[in-house]
Coordinates of C-alpha atoms and ligand atoms in Angstrom, one line a residue:
M1 CA 211.6 180.0 192.4
T2 CA 214.3 179.5 189.6
S3 CA 217.1 177.1 190.6
D4 CA 219.8 180.0 190.9
R5 CA 217.7 182.1 193.2
P6 CA 218.4 181.8 197.0
L7 CA 216.0 180.0 199.1
F8 CA 216.2 183.6 200.8
D9 CA 216.8 187.0 199.8
R10 CA 218.1 188.6 203.0
A11 CA 219.0 187.1 205.6
A12 CA 219.4 189.0 209.3
I13 CA 221.5 187.4 212.0
I14 CA 221.1 188.3 215.2
G15 CA 224.3 187.4 217.3
P16 CA 227.0 187.2 214.6
G17 CA 229.4 184.8 217.3
L18 CA 230.4 181.6 216.2
I19 CA 227.3 179.9 214.9
G20 CA 225.9 182.7 213.6
S21 CA 228.7 183.7 211.4
S22 CA 229.5 180.0 210.6
L23 CA 225.9 180.1 209.4
A24 CA 226.2 183.1 207.3
L25 CA 229.3 181.7 206.0
A26 CA 228.0 178.6 205.0
M27 CA 224.8 179.9 203.9
R28 CA 226.9 182.1 201.1
E29 CA 229.1 179.5 200.3
A30 CA 226.1 177.4 199.5
R31 CA 224.3 180.7 197.8
A32 CA 221.5 179.9 200.4
A33 CA 221.0 183.9 201.3
G34 CA 221.2 186.6 199.5
D35 CA 222.4 189.9 201.5
L36 CA 223.5 189.1 205.2
V37 CA 223.1 191.9 207.5
G38 CA 224.4 191.4 211.2
Y39 CA 223.0 193.2 214.4
D40 CA 225.0 192.1 218.1
Q41 CA 224.4 193.9 221.2
D42 CA 227.8 194.4 221.1
A43 CA 228.3 197.2 218.5
D44 CA 231.9 195.8 218.2
V45 CA 231.3 192.1 217.5
A46 CA 229.0 193.2 215.0
A47 CA 231.7 195.4 213.4
R48 CA 234.3 192.3 213.6
A49 CA 231.8 190.0 212.1
R50 CA 231.4 192.9 208.9
A51 CA 235.2 193.4 208.7
L52 CA 235.8 189.4 208.6
G53 CA 233.5 189.5 205.5
V54 CA 231.1 187.7 207.9
V55 CA 227.7 190.0 206.7
D56 CA 227.8 192.5 204.1
E57 CA 226.2 194.7 206.0
I58 CA 225.7 195.7 209.9
A59 CA 222.7 197.3 211.5
P60 CA 222.6 200.0 214.4
D61 CA 219.6 197.9 216.0
F62 CA 217.5 195.3 215.7
P63 CA 214.4 196.9 214.1
A64 CA 216.6 197.9 211.5
A65 CA 218.4 194.6 211.2
V66 CA 215.1 192.9 210.6
A67 CA 213.5 195.6 208.2
G68 CA 213.1 193.3 204.9
A69 CA 214.4 190.3 206.4
D70 CA 212.8 187.2 204.9
L71 CA 215.2 185.1 207.1
I72 CA 215.9 185.7 211.0
V73 CA 218.8 183.9 212.1
L74 CA 218.5 184.2 216.3
S75 CA 222.1 182.8 216.9
T76 CA 222.0 184.6 220.8
P77 CA 222.3 182.3 224.0
V78 CA 219.1 180.6 224.8
G79 CA 218.7 183.3 227.7
A80 CA 218.2 186.3 225.0
I81 CA 215.3 184.1 223.2
A82 CA 212.5 185.4 225.3
S83 CA 213.1 189.1 224.8
L84 CA 214.1 188.7 221.0
C85 CA 210.8 187.1 220.6
A86 CA 209.2 190.1 222.1
A87 CA 211.2 192.2 220.0
L88 CA 210.3 190.1 217.0
D89 CA 206.6 190.7 217.5
A90 CA 206.7 194.5 217.3
H91 CA 209.1 194.2 214.4
A92 CA 209.2 191.7 212.2
P93 CA 208.3 191.7 208.9
A94 CA 204.8 189.4 208.1
G95 CA 205.7 186.3 207.1
A96 CA 209.3 186.0 207.8
V97 CA 210.9 182.6 208.6
V98 CA 212.8 182.9 212.1
I99 CA 215.3 180.1 213.1
D100 CA 217.1 180.0 216.8
V101 CA 220.3 178.1 216.9
G102 CA 220.0 177.2 220.8
S103 CA 221.1 174.2 222.2
V104 CA 217.9 173.9 224.4
K105 CA 214.4 173.6 222.7
G106 CA 211.9 173.6 225.4
A107 CA 212.2 176.8 226.9
V108 CA 212.8 178.2 223.2
A109 CA 209.5 176.7 222.4
E110 CA 207.7 178.1 225.4
A111 CA 209.2 181.3 224.4
A112 CA 208.1 181.8 220.8
K113 CA 204.7 180.2 221.6
D114 CA 202.4 183.2 221.7
L115 CA 204.4 185.2 218.7
R116 CA 201.9 186.6 216.2
E117 CA 200.8 184.1 213.8
D118 CA 202.7 185.7 210.5
I119 CA 206.1 185.2 212.2
L120 CA 207.1 181.8 211.6
F121 CA 209.5 180.6 213.6
V122 CA 211.2 177.3 213.8
P123 CA 213.4 176.0 216.4
C124 CA 216.7 174.4 215.0
H125 CA 219.7 173.3 217.1
P126 CA 222.5 172.1 214.6
V127 CA 225.1 169.7 217.0
A128 CA 228.2 171.4 216.3
G129 CA 230.7 173.9 217.3
T130 CA 233.8 174.4 219.1
E131 CA 234.5 175.8 222.8
Q132 CA 234.9 179.3 220.6
S133 CA 233.1 182.1 220.8
G134 CA 233.2 185.1 218.3
P135 CA 232.7 186.0 214.6
E136 CA 236.7 185.1 214.6
A137 CA 235.7 181.5 215.2
G138 CA 233.3 180.5 212.6
F139 CA 234.0 178.9 209.8
A140 CA 231.7 177.9 206.6
S141 CA 232.1 174.2 207.4
L142 CA 231.1 173.9 210.5
F143 CA 227.5 171.9 209.9
R144 CA 228.9 169.5 207.2
D145 CA 227.7 165.7 208.2
R146 CA 226.5 167.2 211.2
W147 CA 223.3 167.0 212.6
C148 CA 220.7 170.1 212.8
I149 CA 217.2 168.8 214.9
I150 CA 214.3 170.8 214.2
T151 CA 211.9 170.9 217.0
P152 CA 208.8 172.5 215.4
L153 CA 206.2 174.1 216.9
A154 CA 202.8 173.2 218.1
R155 CA 201.2 174.4 214.5
D156 CA 199.4 172.7 211.2
D157 CA 198.6 175.6 209.3
A158 CA 200.0 175.5 205.4
P159 CA 202.5 178.4 205.6
Y160 CA 203.9 176.8 209.2
K161 CA 204.2 174.0 207.4
A162 CA 206.3 175.3 204.1
A163 CA 208.6 177.3 206.6
V164 CA 209.8 173.8 208.1
E165 CA 210.8 172.6 204.6
R166 CA 212.0 175.9 203.7
V167 CA 214.4 175.4 206.8
G168 CA 215.5 171.6 206.2
A169 CA 216.0 172.6 202.8
L170 CA 218.5 175.7 204.2
W171 CA 220.3 173.0 206.9
S172 CA 220.8 170.6 203.8
A173 CA 222.3 173.3 202.2
V174 CA 225.0 174.3 204.3
G175 CA 225.9 170.2 204.5
A176 CA 223.9 169.3 207.7
N177 CA 221.5 166.1 208.4
V178 CA 218.3 166.8 209.4
E179 CA 216.3 165.0 211.9
M180 CA 213.0 166.3 213.5
M181 CA 212.1 165.8 216.8
D182 CA 209.8 166.4 219.4
A183 CA 211.2 169.5 221.9
G184 CA 211.3 167.5 225.3
H185 CA 212.8 164.6 223.5
H186 CA 215.4 166.6 222.3
D187 CA 215.8 168.1 225.5
L188 CA 216.5 164.9 227.4
A189 CA 219.1 163.3 224.4
L190 CA 220.9 166.6 224.5
A191 CA 220.9 166.4 228.5
V192 CA 222.7 163.1 228.0
T193 CA 225.0 163.3 225.2
S194 CA 226.3 167.0 226.0
H195 CA 225.3 168.8 229.1
L196 CA 225.9 166.4 231.3
P197 CA 229.5 166.3 230.1
H198 CA 229.7 169.8 229.8
L199 CA 228.5 169.6 233.5
I200 CA 231.1 167.0 234.8
A201 CA 234.1 168.8 232.6
F202 CA 233.4 172.1 234.5
T203 CA 233.3 170.1 238.2
L204 CA 236.5 168.4 237.2
V205 CA 238.6 171.1 236.4
G206 CA 237.0 172.9 239.6
A207 CA 237.9 170.3 242.0
A208 CA 241.4 170.4 240.8
D209 CA 241.9 173.5 240.9
D210 CA 240.5 173.3 244.5
I211 CA 243.0 170.6 245.8
E212 CA 244.8 173.2 247.6
T213 CA 248.4 170.4 247.8
L214 CA 248.3 171.0 244.1
N215 CA 249.5 174.5 242.8
Q216 CA 247.8 175.5 239.5
G217 CA 251.5 175.3 237.9
E218 CA 251.5 171.8 238.7
I219 CA 248.0 170.7 237.7
V220 CA 249.0 172.3 234.1
K221 CA 252.1 171.1 234.0
Y222 CA 251.3 167.6 234.8
S223 CA 248.3 167.7 232.8
A224 CA 247.5 164.0 231.4
G225 CA 245.7 163.7 228.1
G226 CA 242.3 162.9 229.7
F227 CA 242.2 165.9 232.0
R228 CA 243.2 168.4 229.3
D229 CA 240.2 167.0 227.2
F230 CA 238.5 167.9 229.7
T231 CA 239.9 171.4 230.2
R232 CA 239.1 171.9 226.2
I233 CA 235.4 171.3 227.3
A234 CA 235.4 173.6 230.3
A235 CA 236.9 176.2 228.6
S236 CA 233.3 176.8 226.6
D237 CA 231.2 179.7 227.3
P238 CA 230.3 180.2 230.5
V239 CA 226.9 182.2 229.1
M240 CA 225.7 180.6 226.7
W241 CA 226.2 176.8 229.2
R242 CA 224.6 179.0 232.3
D243 CA 221.9 179.5 230.2
V244 CA 221.5 175.6 228.9
F245 CA 221.3 174.8 232.2
L246 CA 219.1 177.0 233.6
G247 CA 216.8 176.0 230.4
N248 CA 217.2 172.6 230.9
R249 CA 216.8 172.3 234.2
E250 CA 214.2 169.1 234.1
A251 CA 216.1 166.9 231.7
V252 CA 219.6 167.1 233.5
L253 CA 218.6 166.9 236.7
E254 CA 217.5 163.1 235.2
A255 CA 220.2 162.6 233.5
L256 CA 222.6 163.6 236.7
A257 CA 220.6 161.4 239.3
R258 CA 221.4 158.7 236.7
F259 CA 225.3 159.2 236.6
S260 CA 225.4 159.7 240.0
E261 CA 224.1 156.0 240.6
E262 CA 227.1 154.5 238.4
L263 CA 229.3 156.6 240.0
T264 CA 228.8 155.1 243.0
V265 CA 228.8 151.6 241.8
L266 CA 232.1 152.3 240.1
Q267 CA 233.3 153.7 243.8
R268 CA 231.9 150.7 245.6
A269 CA 233.4 148.4 243.1
I270 CA 237.1 150.4 243.6
R271 CA 236.2 149.8 247.5
W272 CA 235.8 146.5 247.7
G273 CA 238.4 145.8 245.0
D274 CA 235.7 144.0 242.3
G275 CA 237.5 143.9 238.8
E276 CA 235.1 142.4 237.0
T277 CA 232.5 145.3 237.7
L278 CA 235.4 148.0 237.1
Y279 CA 236.3 146.2 233.7
K280 CA 232.3 145.4 232.3
T281 CA 232.0 149.5 232.9
F282 CA 235.3 150.3 230.8
A283 CA 234.5 147.7 228.1
R284 CA 231.0 149.5 227.4
G285 CA 232.8 152.5 226.7
R286 CA 235.2 151.5 224.4
N287 CA 232.1 149.8 222.3
L288 CA 230.0 152.6 222.8
R289 CA 233.1 155.2 221.5
R290 CA 233.5 152.1 219.0
A291 CA 229.9 152.8 217.6
I292 CA 230.5 156.9 217.6
V293 CA 233.8 156.4 215.0
E294 CA 231.7 154.2 213.0
A295 CA 228.7 156.4 212.5
G296 CA 232.0 158.9 211.5
Q297 CA 231.0 161.4 214.3
E298 CA 234.7 161.4 215.7
T299 CA 238.2 160.3 214.2
A300 CA 239.5 157.1 215.1
A301 CA 243.3 158.3 214.9
P302 CA 245.1 158.1 218.5
N303 CA 244.6 161.5 220.5
F304 CA 241.6 162.9 218.3
G305 CA 244.3 162.9 215.4
R306 CA 246.5 165.7 217.1
D307 CA 249.3 164.9 215.1
K308 CA 251.5 167.8 216.3
R309 CA 252.5 168.3 220.1
P310 CA 253.6 172.2 220.8
A311 CA 257.2 172.3 221.3
G312 CA 258.1 171.4 224.7
D313 CA 254.8 169.6 225.1
P314 CA 256.3 165.7 226.3
G315 CA 253.3 164.3 224.9
D316 CA 250.3 162.2 227.0
R317 CA 250.8 160.6 230.3
D318 CA 247.4 158.7 230.5
G319 CA 248.4 155.2 230.2
Ligands
NAP1 P1 228.8 183.5 220.8 O1 229.9 182.8 220.3 O2 229.1 184.0 222.1 O3 227.9 184.5 219.8 C1 226.6 185.0 220.7 C2 226.4 186.9 220.1 O4 225.0 187.3 220.4 C3 227.4 187.6 221.4 O5 228.1 188.3 220.7 C4 226.3 188.0 222.3 O6 226.9 189.4 222.4 C5 225.2 187.6 221.6 N1 224.1 188.5 222.1 C6 223.6 187.8 223.2 N2 222.2 188.7 223.9 C7 222.1 188.7 222.2 C8 221.1 190.2 222.0 N3 219.9 190.1 223.2 N4 220.5 190.8 221.1 C9 222.0 190.6 220.2 N5 222.9 190.1 220.4 C10 223.0 189.1 221.6 O7 228.0 182.3 221.0 P2 227.7 180.8 220.2 O8 228.9 180.0 220.5 O9 227.6 181.3 218.8 O10 226.4 180.6 221.1 C11 225.1 180.6 220.2 C12 223.8 180.0 220.4 O11 224.0 178.6 219.8 C13 223.6 179.5 221.7 O12 221.8 179.8 221.9 C14 224.3 177.9 221.7 O13 223.6 177.1 222.9 C15 224.0 177.3 220.4 N6 225.0 176.6 220.2 C16 226.6 176.7 220.3 C17 227.0 175.9 220.3 C18 229.0 176.3 220.7 O14 229.9 175.3 220.6 N7 229.2 176.9 220.8 C19 226.8 174.5 219.6 C20 225.0 174.5 219.3 C21 224.3 175.6 219.4 P3 227.8 189.5 224.2 O15 229.2 189.1 223.5 O16 227.8 190.8 224.4 O17 226.9 188.7 224.8

């Protein structure tokens, strides 16, 4: 391979939404892929991805999209991966490297375990995203300085190992830090750091909405910073998150059980006026936040670095 040759000659992006289009844009910027072809089950999404310049061409169906591709990116919700694996088995070119970007990895490994041996499927999870969806939401720098976790399948043949290396090089080329991990460990870690926080946000926003004595106008009008931050998380795509919880059931239930125990401790402390327990718990939160900022995973700026408030917004009321 000469130094100016891209890592992959032709990449097919299946589901060019937020993550798929961000990866397409990032690969183009890094010259990591030659031709980029897009396919989405919603023809309008594919046409928009083409109009935005995310992909060079669009394909009318899955077989046409993957024909001649040496990289196939499955950037759909996790629930679609099993049926896409069946389609890969029938149509992927021999030797093609396939990656997914799903937020759950055990379910993806299960779906990919019976693929043809000449399909080199390397499960990935870029831990980067926003609450938005669709090709318009994509941007090339999404993965820069973020982690991408690769959870290789249980294969140790030379072509597969070479594919894992190439996929690691691809994520490095788009600016991500790469970590290899077992799928089960990934699912437990992400249940705690991502899936549980989303579940809490969905619950909190739902609970506020259900308190009949508060009307929605009041919730919007008096929303304090804390509540608004939860609504940002709760605005995430419902299909994607449905599939995450269906696909990571065991680990999420484990994280949820631990959370319920902690919540009960706080409930008791509030009931009995136990300020020391409350203080200790809240101080632990501050320390963890500081560690996340020091690791460069978040800004230290007050109010998440929101520099300007929309006109008429009187500002935060958390205190
Ligand atoms: P998105 O913006 O909604 O894009 C997904 C696209 O895939 C949609 O256009 C969807 O079409 C299409 N699609 C669904 N099933 C398909 C199929 N069988 N064939 C072809 N296209 C299909 O979603 P996203 O946020 O990019 O998420 C994609 C994946 O990335 C998910 O697995 C998610 O877990 C993972 N991820 C997301 C984030 C995040 O913050 N959003 C972060 C890391 C990883 P329809 O709209 O018609 O369903």
